[in-house]
Coordinates of C-alpha atoms in Angstrom, one line a residue:
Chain S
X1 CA 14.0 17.1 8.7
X2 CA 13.7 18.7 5.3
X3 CA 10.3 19.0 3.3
X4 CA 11.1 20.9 0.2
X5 CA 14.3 22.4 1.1
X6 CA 12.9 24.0 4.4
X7 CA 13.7 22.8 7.8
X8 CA 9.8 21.2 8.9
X9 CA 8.5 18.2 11.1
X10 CA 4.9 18.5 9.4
X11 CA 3.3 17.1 6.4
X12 CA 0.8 19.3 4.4
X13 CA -2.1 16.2 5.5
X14 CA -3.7 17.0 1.7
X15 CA -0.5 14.9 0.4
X16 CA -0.7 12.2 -1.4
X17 CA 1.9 10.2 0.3
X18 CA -0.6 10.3 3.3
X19 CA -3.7 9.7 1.5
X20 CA -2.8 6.4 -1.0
X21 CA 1.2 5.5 -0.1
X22 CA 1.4 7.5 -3.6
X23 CA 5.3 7.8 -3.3
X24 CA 8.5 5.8 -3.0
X25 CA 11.3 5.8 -0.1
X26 CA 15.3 5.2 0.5
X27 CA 17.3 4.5 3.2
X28 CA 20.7 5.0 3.3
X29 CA 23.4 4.7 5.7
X30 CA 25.4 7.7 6.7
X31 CA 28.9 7.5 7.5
X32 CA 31.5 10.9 8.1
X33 CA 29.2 13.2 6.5
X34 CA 28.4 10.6 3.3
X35 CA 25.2 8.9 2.3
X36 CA 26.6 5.6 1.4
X37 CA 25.9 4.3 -2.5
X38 CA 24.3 7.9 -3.1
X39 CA 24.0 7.0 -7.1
X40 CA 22.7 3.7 -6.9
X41 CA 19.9 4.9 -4.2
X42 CA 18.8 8.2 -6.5
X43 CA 18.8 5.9 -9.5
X44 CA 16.4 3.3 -7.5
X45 CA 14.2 6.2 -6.7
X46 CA 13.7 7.9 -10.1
X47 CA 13.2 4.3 -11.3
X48 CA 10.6 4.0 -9.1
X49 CA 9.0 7.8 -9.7
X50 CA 9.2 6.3 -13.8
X51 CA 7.6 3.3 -12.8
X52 CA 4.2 5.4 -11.1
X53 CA 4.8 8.3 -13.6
X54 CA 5.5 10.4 -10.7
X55 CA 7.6 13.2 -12.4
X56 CA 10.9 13.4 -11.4
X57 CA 11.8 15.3 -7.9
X58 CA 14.8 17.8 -8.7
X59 CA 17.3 15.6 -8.1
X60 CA 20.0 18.4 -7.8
X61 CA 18.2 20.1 -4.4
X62 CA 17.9 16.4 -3.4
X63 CA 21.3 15.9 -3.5
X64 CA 22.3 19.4 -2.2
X65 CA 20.2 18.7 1.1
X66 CA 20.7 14.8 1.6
X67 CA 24.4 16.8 2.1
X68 CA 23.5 19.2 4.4
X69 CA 21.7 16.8 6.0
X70 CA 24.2 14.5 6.7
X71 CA 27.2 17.1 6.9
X72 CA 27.8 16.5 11.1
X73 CA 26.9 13.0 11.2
X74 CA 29.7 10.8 12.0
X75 CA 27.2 7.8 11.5
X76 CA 23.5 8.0 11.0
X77 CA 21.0 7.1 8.6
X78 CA 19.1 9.0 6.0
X79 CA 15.5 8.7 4.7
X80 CA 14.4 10.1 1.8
X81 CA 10.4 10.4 0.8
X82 CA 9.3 11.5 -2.5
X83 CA 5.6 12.0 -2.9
X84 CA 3.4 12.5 -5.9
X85 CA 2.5 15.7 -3.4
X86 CA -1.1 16.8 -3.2
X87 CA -4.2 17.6 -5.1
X88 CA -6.2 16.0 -8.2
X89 CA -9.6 14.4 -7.5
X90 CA -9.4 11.0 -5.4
X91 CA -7.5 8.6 -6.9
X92 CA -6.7 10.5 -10.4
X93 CA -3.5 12.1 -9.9
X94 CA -3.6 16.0 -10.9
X95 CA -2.1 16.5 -14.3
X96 CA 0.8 18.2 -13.2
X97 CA 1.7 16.9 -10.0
X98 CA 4.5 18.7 -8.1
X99 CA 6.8 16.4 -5.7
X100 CA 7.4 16.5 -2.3
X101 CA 10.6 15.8 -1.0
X102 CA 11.4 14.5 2.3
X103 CA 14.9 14.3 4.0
X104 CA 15.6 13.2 7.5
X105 CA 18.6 11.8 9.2
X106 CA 17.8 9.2 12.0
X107 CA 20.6 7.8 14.9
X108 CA 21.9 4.2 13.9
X109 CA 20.1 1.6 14.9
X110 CA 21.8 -0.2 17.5
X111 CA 21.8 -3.8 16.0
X112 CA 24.2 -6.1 17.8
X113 CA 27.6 -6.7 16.1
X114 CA 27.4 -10.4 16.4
X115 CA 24.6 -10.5 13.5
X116 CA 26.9 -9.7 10.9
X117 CA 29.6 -12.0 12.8
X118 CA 27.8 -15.0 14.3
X119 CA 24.6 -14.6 12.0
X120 CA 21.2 -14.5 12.8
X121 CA 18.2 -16.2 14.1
X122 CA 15.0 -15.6 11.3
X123 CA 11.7 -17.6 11.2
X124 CA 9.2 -18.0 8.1
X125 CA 6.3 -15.7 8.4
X126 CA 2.9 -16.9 7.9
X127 CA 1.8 -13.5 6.2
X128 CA 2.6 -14.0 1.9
X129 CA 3.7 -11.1 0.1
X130 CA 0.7 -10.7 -3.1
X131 CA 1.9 -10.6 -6.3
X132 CA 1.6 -7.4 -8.1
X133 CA 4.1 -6.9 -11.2
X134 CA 3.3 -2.9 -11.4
X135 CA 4.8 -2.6 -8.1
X136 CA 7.2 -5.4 -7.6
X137 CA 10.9 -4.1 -7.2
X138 CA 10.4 -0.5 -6.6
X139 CA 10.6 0.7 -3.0
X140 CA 6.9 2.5 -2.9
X141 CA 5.4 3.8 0.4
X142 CA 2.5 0.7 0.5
X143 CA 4.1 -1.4 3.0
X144 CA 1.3 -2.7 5.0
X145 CA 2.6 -6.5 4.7
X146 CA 5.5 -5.9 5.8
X147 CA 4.2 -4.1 9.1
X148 CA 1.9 -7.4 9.5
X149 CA 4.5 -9.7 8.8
X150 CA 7.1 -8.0 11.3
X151 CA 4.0 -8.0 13.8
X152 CA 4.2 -11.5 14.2
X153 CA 7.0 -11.9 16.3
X154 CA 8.1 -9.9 19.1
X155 CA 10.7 -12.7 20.4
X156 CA 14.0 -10.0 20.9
X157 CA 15.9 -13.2 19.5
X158 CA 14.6 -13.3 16.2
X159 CA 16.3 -10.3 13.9
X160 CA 14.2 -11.0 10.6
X161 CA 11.4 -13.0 9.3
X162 CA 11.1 -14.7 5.6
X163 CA 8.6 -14.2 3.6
X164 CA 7.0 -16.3 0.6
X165 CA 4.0 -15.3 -2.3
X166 CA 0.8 -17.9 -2.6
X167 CA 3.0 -19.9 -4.7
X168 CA 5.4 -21.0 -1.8
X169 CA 8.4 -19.1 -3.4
X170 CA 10.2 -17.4 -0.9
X171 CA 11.1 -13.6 -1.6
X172 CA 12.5 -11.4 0.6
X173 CA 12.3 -10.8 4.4
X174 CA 10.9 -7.9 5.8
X175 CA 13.2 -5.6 5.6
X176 CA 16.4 -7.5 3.9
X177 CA 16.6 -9.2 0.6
X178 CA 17.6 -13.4 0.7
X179 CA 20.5 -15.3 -1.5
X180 CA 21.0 -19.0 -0.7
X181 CA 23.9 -21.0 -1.4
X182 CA 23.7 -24.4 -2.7
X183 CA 26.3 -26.6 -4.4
X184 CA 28.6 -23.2 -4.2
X185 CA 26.5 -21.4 -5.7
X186 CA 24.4 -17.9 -5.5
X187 CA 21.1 -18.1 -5.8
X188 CA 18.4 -15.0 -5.3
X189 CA 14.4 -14.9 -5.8
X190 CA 12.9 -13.3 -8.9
X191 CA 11.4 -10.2 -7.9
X192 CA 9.1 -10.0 -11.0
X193 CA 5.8 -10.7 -9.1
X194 CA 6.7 -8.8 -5.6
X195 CA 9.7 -8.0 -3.0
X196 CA 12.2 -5.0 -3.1
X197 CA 15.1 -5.2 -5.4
X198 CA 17.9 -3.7 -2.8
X199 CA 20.7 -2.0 -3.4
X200 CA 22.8 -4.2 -1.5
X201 CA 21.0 -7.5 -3.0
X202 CA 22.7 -5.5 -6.6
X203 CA 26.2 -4.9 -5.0
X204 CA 25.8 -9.0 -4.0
X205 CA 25.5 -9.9 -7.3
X206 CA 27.8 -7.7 -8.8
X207 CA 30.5 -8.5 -6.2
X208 CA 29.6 -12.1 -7.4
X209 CA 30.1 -11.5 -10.8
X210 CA 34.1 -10.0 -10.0
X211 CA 34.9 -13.2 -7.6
X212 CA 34.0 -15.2 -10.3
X213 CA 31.0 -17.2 -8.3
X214 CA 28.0 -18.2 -10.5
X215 CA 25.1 -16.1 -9.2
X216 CA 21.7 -16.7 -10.6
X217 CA 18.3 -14.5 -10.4
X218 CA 15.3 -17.3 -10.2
X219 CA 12.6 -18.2 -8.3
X220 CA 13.1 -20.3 -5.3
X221 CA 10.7 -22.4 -3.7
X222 CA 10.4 -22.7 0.1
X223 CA 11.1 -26.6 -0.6
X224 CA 14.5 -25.6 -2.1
X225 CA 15.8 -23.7 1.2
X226 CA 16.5 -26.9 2.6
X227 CA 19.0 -27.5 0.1
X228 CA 21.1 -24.4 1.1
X229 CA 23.9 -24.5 2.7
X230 CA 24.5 -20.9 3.4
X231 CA 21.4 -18.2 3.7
X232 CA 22.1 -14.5 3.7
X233 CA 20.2 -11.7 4.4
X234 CA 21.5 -8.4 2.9
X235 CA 20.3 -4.3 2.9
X236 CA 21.8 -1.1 2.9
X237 CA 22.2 -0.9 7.0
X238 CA 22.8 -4.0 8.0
X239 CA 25.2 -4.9 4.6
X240 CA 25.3 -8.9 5.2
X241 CA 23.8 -10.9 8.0
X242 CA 24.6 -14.5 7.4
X243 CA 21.4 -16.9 8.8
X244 CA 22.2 -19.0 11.2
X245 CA 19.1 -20.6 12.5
X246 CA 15.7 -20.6 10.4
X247 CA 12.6 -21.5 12.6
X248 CA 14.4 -24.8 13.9
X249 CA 16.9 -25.6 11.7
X250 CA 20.6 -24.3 12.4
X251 CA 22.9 -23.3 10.2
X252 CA 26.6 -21.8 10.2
X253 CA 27.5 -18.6 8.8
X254 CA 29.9 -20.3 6.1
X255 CA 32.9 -19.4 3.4
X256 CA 31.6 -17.7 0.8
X257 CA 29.0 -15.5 2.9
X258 CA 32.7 -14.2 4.5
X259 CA 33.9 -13.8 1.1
X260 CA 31.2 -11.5 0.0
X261 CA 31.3 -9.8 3.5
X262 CA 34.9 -9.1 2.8
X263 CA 34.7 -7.9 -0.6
X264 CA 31.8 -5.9 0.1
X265 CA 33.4 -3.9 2.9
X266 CA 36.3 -2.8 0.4
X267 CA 33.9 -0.6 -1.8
X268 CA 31.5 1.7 -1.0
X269 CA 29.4 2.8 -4.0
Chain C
X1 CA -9.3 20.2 9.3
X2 CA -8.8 18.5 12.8
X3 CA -5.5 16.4 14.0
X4 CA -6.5 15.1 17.0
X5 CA -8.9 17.4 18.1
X6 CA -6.8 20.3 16.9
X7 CA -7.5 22.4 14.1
X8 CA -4.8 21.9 11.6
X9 CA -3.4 21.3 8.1
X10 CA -0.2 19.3 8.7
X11 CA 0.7 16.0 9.8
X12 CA 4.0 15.1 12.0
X13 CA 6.4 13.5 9.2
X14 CA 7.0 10.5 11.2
X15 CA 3.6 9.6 10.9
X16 CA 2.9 5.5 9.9
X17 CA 0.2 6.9 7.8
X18 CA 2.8 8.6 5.8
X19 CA 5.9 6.4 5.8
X20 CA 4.0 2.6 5.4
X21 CA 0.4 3.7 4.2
X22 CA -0.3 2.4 8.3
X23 CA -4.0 3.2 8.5
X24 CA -7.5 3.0 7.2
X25 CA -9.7 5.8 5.8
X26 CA -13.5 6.0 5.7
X27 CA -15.5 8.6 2.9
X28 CA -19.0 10.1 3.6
X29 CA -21.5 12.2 2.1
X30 CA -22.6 15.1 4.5
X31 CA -26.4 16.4 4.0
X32 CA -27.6 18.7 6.4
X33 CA -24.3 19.1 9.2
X34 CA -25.0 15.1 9.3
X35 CA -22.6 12.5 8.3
X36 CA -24.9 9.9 6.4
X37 CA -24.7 6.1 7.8
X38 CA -22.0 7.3 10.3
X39 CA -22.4 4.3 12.4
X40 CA -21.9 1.5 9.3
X41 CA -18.5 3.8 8.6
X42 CA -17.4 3.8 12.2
X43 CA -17.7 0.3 12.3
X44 CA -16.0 -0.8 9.0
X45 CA -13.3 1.8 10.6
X46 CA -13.2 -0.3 13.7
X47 CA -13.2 -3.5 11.8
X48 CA -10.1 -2.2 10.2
X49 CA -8.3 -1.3 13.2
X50 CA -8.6 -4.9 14.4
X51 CA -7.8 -6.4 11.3
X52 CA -4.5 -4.2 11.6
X53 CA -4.0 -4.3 15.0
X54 CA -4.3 -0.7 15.8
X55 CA -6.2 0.0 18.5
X56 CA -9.4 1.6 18.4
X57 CA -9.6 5.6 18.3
X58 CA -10.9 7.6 20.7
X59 CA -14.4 6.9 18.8
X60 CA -16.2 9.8 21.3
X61 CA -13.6 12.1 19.7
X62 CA -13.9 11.2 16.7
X63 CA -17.8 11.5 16.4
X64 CA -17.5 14.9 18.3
X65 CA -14.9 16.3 15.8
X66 CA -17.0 14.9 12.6
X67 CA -20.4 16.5 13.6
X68 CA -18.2 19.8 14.8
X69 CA -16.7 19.7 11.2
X70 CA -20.0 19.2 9.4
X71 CA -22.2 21.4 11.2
X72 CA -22.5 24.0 8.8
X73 CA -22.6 21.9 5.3
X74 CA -25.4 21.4 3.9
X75 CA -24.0 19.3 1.0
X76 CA -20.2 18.3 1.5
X77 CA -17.7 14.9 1.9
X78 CA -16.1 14.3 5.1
X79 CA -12.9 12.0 5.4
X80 CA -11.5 10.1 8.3
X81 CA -8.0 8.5 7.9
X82 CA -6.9 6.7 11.6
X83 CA -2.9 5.7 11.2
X84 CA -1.1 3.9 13.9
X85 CA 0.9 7.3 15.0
X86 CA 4.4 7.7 15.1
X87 CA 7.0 5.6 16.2
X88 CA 8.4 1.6 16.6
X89 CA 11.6 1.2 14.7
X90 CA 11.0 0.2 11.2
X91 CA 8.3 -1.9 10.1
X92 CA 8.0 -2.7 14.1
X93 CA 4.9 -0.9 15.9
X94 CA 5.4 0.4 18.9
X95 CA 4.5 -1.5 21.6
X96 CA 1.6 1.0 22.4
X97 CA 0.8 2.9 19.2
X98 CA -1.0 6.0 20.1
X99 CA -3.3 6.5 16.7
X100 CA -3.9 9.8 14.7
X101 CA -7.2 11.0 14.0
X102 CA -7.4 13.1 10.7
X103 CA -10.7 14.5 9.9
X104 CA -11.7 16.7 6.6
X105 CA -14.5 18.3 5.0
X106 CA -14.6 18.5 1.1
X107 CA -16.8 20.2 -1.5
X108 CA -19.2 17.5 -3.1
X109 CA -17.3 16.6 -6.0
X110 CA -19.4 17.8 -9.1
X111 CA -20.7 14.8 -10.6
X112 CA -23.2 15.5 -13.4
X113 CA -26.3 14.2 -12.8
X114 CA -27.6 11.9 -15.7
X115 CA -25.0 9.7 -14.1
X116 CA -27.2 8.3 -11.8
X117 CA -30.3 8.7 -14.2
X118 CA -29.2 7.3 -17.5
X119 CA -25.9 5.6 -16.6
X120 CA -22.1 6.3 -17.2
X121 CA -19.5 4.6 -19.5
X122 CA -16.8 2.2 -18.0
X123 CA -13.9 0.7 -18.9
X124 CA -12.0 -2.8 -18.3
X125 CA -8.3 -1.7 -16.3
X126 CA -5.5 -3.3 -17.8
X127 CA -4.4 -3.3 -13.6
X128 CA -4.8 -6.1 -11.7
X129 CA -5.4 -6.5 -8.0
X130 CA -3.2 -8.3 -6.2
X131 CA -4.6 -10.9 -3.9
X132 CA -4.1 -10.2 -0.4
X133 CA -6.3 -12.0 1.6
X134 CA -4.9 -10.4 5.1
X135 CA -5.8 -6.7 3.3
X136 CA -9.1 -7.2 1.6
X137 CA -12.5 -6.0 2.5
X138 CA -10.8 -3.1 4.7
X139 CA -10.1 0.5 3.3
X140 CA -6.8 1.2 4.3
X141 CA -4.4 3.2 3.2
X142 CA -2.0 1.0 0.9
X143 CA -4.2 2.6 -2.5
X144 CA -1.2 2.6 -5.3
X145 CA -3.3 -0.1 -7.4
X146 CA -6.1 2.6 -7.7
X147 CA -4.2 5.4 -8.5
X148 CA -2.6 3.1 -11.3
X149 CA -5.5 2.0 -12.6
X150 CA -7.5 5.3 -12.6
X151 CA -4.2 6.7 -14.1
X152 CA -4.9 4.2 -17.4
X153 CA -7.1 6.5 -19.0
X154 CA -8.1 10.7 -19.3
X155 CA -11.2 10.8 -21.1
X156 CA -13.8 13.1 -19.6
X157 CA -16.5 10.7 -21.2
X158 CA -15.2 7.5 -19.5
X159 CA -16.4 7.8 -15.5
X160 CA -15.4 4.2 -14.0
X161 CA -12.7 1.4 -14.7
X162 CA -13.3 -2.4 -13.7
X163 CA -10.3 -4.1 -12.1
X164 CA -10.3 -7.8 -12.4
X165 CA -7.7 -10.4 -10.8
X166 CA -5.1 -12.1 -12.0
X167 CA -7.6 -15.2 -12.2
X168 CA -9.5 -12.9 -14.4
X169 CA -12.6 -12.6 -11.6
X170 CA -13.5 -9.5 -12.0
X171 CA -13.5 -7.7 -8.1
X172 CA -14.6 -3.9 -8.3
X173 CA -14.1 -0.4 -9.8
X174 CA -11.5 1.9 -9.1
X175 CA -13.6 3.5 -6.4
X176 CA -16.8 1.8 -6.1
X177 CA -18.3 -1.9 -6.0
X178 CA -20.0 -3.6 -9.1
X179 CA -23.3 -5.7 -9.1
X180 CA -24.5 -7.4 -12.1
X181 CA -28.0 -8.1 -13.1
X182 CA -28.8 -11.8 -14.5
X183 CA -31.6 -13.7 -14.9
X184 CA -33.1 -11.5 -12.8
X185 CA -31.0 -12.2 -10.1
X186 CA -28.1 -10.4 -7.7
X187 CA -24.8 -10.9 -8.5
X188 CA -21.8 -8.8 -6.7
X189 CA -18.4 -10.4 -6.5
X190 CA -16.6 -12.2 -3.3
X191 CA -14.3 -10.0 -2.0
X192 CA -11.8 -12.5 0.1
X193 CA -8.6 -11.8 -1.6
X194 CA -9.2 -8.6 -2.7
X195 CA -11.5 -5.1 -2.8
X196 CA -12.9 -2.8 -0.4
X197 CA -15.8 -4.0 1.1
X198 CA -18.2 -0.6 0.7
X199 CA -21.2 0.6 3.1
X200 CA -22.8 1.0 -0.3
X201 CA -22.4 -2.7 -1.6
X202 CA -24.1 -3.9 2.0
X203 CA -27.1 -1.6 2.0
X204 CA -27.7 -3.3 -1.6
X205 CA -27.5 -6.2 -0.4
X206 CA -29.6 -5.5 2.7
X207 CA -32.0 -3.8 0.3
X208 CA -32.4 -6.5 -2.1
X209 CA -33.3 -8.5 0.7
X210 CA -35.8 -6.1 1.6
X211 CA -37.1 -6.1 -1.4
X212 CA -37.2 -9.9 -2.1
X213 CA -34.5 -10.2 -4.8
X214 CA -31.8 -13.1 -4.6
X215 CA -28.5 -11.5 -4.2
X216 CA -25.5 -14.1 -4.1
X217 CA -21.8 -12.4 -3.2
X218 CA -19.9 -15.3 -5.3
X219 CA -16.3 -15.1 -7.5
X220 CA -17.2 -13.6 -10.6
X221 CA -15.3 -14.2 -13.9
X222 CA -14.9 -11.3 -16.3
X223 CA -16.2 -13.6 -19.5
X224 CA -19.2 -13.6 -16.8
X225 CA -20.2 -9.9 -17.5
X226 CA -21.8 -10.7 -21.0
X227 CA -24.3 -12.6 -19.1
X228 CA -25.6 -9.3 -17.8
X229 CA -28.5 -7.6 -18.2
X230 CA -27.5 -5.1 -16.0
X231 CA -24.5 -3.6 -14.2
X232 CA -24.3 -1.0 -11.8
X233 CA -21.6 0.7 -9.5
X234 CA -22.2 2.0 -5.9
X235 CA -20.4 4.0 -3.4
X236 CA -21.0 6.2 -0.5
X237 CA -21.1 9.6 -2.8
X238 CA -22.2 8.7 -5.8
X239 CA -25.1 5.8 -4.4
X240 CA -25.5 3.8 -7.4
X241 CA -24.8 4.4 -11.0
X242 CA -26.4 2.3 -13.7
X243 CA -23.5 0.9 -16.4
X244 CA -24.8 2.4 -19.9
X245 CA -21.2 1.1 -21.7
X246 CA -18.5 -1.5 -20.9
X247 CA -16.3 -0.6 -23.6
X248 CA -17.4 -1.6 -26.8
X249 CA -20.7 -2.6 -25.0
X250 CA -23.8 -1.1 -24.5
X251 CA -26.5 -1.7 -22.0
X252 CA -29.5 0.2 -21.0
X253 CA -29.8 1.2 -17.0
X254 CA -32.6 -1.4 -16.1
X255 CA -35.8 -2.1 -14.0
X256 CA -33.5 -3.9 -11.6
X257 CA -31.3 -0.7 -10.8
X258 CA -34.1 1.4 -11.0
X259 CA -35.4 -0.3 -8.1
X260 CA -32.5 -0.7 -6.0
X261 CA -31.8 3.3 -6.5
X262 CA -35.6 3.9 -5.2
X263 CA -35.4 2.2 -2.5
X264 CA -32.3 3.3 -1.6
X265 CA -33.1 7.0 -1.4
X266 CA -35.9 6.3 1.2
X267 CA -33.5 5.6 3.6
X268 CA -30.4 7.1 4.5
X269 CA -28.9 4.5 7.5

């Protein structure tokens, strides 16, 4: 692991990503020395510092080590932390903060070739995401739901659970972003209110836009999943997972999830 | 500072605390070597565990390492953060988390006094809490919506900021409960979707009891507040500070507050 350019395990404890979740994550995959999608993921993450007027972390050492990082790894993945770094006066931020950076490269996880093949199994969690505008979209380090919401199932079986906002719309799953597809077409959640906005949900609807399928951002009501004929789940690891049970309902992984499974595996960035 | 038991200033980087916000946090005032109300913060602490599933600390430690680190203030903060340790893959806890124990003592921040005597200046936050029914009351470690809201304004002269919903109720401050005065009566809002319950807000409560004046813990609307004859804030550190402004408003620190601060210094459990 790198903190601030210097190989390190430990966190000054004083640090602000500790104390509050002040800071914002990535994860990448790693493939023959490469973080995958390297642009969109720095872009995502300055977004995000812009978003909580963290200032920016020097994005050339953060590229320089994500590389040296990576350089041996055949396939791995790669976290990146940046924290609005310590000091300032409970929850007022100093007035010149200085970033922490946090690198590490972690083994790939061994998820089992038939997801991305056969589909999944995913159920509907009973925890509902709060809506919070100022922090919807950005990948921050506040991720408490989620660690409820994946603590509600330990069934080996089940590889992701759904999860809606007080309204009933449905948003995201704990770790993936959703698209549905009904009457042919895409369809994704909103992400005004709360949920990620993944850089593989972007790739989805950009590799939409090129094979000419109508994709459309909106919110989605539990109600309408019924109506789907194809559900998705989609992140930077696990690319595409088609759905193909939710709670009891079955499902089969279907054409145009293959498509955009397909196309996707051609590009890279 | 103690990790564990050990004296140290760095965290293992694969901490929850760090990468999720995995944890809960407690703030005292120290007088004497003697953490003040250490058994209502060891609870709440405890409380928060369970809500979280994480299981308890070591709480022999942990009251062993907080009287070691206060003995020798006479007027200091000390902070406990618990996290759910390292490990589980993802969002996943492992199956038997082994928590951290972080333990701190900090200067008394330097709070002038006419707060407390002739009030301090608020504002209204343009931030809104989220609802989040499964988080509130506790004080864990998910705190972005403070440091956004206390990042709103820089004035010296303005000490407090008011956060309401996005029902408009208002909830708390950015780091200390509200009570309102009116028609002689208690008023301090429901916390149930949102807010940190504070040690401070219940000895109030207990205290107005005490004292024989009806305190109601109900939803309070922000067009509410003009019905006030008096507002005050409250927190472990700063007991309670009478409202003297509310933006435009002015109001003079009442009999009510007076009262409730009185009684409030005569005991300290």
């Amino acid at each position: 692991m790198l903190i601030n350019g210097q190989a390190c395990d430990t966190l000054n404890a004083q640090d602000r990503g500790l104390l509050y979740g002040d800071g914002l994550f990535e994860t990448l995959a790693v493939r023959s020395g490469t973080p995958l999608r390297w642009e969109r993921h720095l872009q995502r993450l300055l977004l995000g510092c812009e978003r909580l007027s963290i200032p920016d972390p020097d994005v050339t050492a953060l590229t320089v080590e994500a590389l040296r990082l990576c350089n041996d790894r055949t396939h791995a993945v790669l976290k990146l932390i940046v924290t609005r770094g310590s000091g300032g006066r409970g929850y007022r931020a100093p007035p010149r903060p200085q970033p922490t950076r946090l690198l590490s490269c972690h083994p790939w996880p061994d998820y089992p070739p038939e997801h991305a093949r056969d589909g999944v199994h995913v159920r509907l969690c009973s925890t509902r995401l709060a809506q919070q505008p100022a922090l919807a979209g950005i990948k921050h380090l506040n991720r408490l739901e989620q660690v409820l919401a994946r603590a509600e199932w330990r069934d080996e079986e089940i590889a992701e659970g759904l999860l809606c906002d007080r309204d009933d719309h449905v948003i995201e799953a704990t770790m993936s972003n959703l698209f549905m597809v009904s009457d042919g077409q895409l369809y994704t959640p909103d992400l005004s209110d709360c949920g990620v906005a993944g850089i593989m949900r972007t790739m989805i609807i950009e590799t939409a836009a090129t094979l000419g399928v109508p994709c459309t951002v909106r919110p989605i009501t539990r109600a309408e999943l019924s109506d789907a004929t194809e559900l998705l789940l989609c992140n930077s690891l696990i690319g595409i997972w088609p759905v193909r049970q939710l709670d009891a309902r079955k499902l089969v992984p279907g054409p145009l999830t293959h498509r955009l499974q397909q196309a996707l595996e051609s590009h890279h960035d």
